PDB file of C-alpha atoms in Angstrom:
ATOM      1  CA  UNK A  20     -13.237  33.869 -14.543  1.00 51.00           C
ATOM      2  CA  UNK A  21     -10.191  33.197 -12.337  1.00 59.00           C
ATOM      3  CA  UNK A  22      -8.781  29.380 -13.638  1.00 69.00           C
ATOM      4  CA  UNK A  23      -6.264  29.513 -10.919  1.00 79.00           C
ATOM      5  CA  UNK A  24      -4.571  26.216  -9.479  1.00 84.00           C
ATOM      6  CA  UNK A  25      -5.873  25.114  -6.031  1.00 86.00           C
ATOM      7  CA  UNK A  26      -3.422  23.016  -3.918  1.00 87.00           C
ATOM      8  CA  UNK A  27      -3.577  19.373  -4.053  1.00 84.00           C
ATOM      9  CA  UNK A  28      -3.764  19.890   0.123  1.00 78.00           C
ATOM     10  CA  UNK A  29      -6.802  21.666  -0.175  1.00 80.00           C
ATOM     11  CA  UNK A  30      -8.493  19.516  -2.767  1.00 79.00           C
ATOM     12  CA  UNK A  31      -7.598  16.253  -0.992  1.00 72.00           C
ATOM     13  CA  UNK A  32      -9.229  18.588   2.924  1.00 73.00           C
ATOM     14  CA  UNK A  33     -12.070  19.262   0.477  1.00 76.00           C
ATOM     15  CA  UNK A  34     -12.992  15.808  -0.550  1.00 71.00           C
ATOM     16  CA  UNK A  35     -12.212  14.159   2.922  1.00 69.00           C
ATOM     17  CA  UNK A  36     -13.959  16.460   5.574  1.00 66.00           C
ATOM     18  CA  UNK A  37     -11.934  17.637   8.513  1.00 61.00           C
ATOM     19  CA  UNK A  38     -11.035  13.846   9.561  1.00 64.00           C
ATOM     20  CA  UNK A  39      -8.288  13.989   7.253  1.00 61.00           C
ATOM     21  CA  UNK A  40      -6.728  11.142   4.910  1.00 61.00           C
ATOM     22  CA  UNK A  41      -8.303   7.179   6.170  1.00 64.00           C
ATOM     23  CA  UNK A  42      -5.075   6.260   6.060  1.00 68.00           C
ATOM     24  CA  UNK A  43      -1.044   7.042   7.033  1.00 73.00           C
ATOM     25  CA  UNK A  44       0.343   8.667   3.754  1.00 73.00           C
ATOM     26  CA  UNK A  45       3.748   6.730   4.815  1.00 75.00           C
ATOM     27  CA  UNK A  46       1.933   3.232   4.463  1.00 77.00           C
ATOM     28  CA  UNK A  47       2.201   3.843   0.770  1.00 80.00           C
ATOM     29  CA  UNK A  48       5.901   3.238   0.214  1.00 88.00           C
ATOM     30  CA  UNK A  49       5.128  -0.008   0.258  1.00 89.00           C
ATOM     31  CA  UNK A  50       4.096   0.042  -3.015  1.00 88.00           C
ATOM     32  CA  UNK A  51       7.317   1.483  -4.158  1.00 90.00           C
ATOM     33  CA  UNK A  52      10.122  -0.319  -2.720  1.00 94.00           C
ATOM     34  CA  UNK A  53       8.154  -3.501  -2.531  1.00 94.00           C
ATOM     35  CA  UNK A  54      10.174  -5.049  -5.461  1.00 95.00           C
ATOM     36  CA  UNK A  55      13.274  -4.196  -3.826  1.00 96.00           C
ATOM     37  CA  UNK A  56      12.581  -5.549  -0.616  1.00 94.00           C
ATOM     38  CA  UNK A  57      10.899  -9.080  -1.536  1.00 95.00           C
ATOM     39  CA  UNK A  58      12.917 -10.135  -4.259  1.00 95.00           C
ATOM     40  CA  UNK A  59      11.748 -10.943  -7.979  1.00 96.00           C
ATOM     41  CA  UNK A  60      10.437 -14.619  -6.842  1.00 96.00           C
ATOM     42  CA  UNK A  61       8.147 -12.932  -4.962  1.00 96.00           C
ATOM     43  CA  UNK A  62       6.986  -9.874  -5.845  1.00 97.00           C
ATOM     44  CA  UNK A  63       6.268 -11.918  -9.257  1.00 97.00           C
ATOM     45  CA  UNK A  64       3.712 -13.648  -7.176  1.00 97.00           C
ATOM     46  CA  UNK A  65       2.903 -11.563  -4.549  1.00 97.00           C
ATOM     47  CA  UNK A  66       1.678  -7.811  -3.922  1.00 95.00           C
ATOM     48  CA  UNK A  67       0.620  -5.749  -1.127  1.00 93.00           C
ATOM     49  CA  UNK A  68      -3.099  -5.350  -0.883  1.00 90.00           C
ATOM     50  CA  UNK A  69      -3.362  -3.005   2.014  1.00 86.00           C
ATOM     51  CA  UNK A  70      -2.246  -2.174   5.506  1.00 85.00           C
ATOM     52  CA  UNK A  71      -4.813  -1.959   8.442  1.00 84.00           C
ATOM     53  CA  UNK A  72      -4.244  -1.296  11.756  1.00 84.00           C
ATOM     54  CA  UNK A  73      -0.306  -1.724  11.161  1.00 83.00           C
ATOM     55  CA  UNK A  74      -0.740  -5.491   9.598  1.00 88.00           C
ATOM     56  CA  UNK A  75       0.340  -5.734   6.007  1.00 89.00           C
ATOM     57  CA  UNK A  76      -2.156  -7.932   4.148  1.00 92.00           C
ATOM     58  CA  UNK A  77      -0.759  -9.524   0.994  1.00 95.00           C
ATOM     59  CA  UNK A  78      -2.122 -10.983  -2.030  1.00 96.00           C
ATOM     60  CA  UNK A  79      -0.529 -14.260  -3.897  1.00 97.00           C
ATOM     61  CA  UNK A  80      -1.376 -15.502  -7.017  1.00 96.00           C
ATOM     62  CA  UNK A  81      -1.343 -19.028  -6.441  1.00 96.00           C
ATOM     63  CA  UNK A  82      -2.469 -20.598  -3.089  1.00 96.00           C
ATOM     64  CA  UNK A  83       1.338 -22.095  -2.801  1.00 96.00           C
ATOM     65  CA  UNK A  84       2.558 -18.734  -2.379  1.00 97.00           C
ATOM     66  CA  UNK A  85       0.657 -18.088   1.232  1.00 96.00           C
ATOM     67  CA  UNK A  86       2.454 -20.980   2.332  1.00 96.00           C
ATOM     68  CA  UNK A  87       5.564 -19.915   1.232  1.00 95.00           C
ATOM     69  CA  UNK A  88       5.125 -16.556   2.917  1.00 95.00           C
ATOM     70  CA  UNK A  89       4.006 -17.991   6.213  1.00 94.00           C
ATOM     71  CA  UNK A  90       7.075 -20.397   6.000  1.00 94.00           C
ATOM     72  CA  UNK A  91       9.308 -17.689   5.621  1.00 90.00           C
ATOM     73  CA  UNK A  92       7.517 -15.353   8.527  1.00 89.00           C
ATOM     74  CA  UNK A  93       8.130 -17.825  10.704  1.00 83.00           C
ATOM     75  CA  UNK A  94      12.172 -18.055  10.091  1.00 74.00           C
TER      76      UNK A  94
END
């Protein structure tokens, strides 16, 4: 029996159908530079949850750190 390596392209066609991926592969950089961008104040408090329909939606630990976030969207 052949154990040969299949292509993480064709597992990932396999498993989703011919729609493709539900979502933009490039949406997940967030996740890496997100430290870098935000600063260690926030991203101690704050992480990306997930992006939908090009809004970022963020999660905060404490209920002080959405209004922080707003306050700073808006400036």
């Amino acid at each position: 029996m052949d154990k040969g390596f299949e292509s993480l392209k064709d597992v990932l066609a396999s498993l989703m159908g011919s729609q493709g991926l539900p979502f933009d592969l490039r949406d997940c950089e967030i996740w890496n530079v997100w430290d870098e961008v935000v600063g260690d104040a926030i991203a101690s408090n704050a992480r990306p949850m997930h992006i939908k329909q090009g809004s970022l939606t963020v999660g905060v630990r404490e209920p002080i750190w959405q209004q922080e976030l707003k306050y700073r969207a808006e400036t």
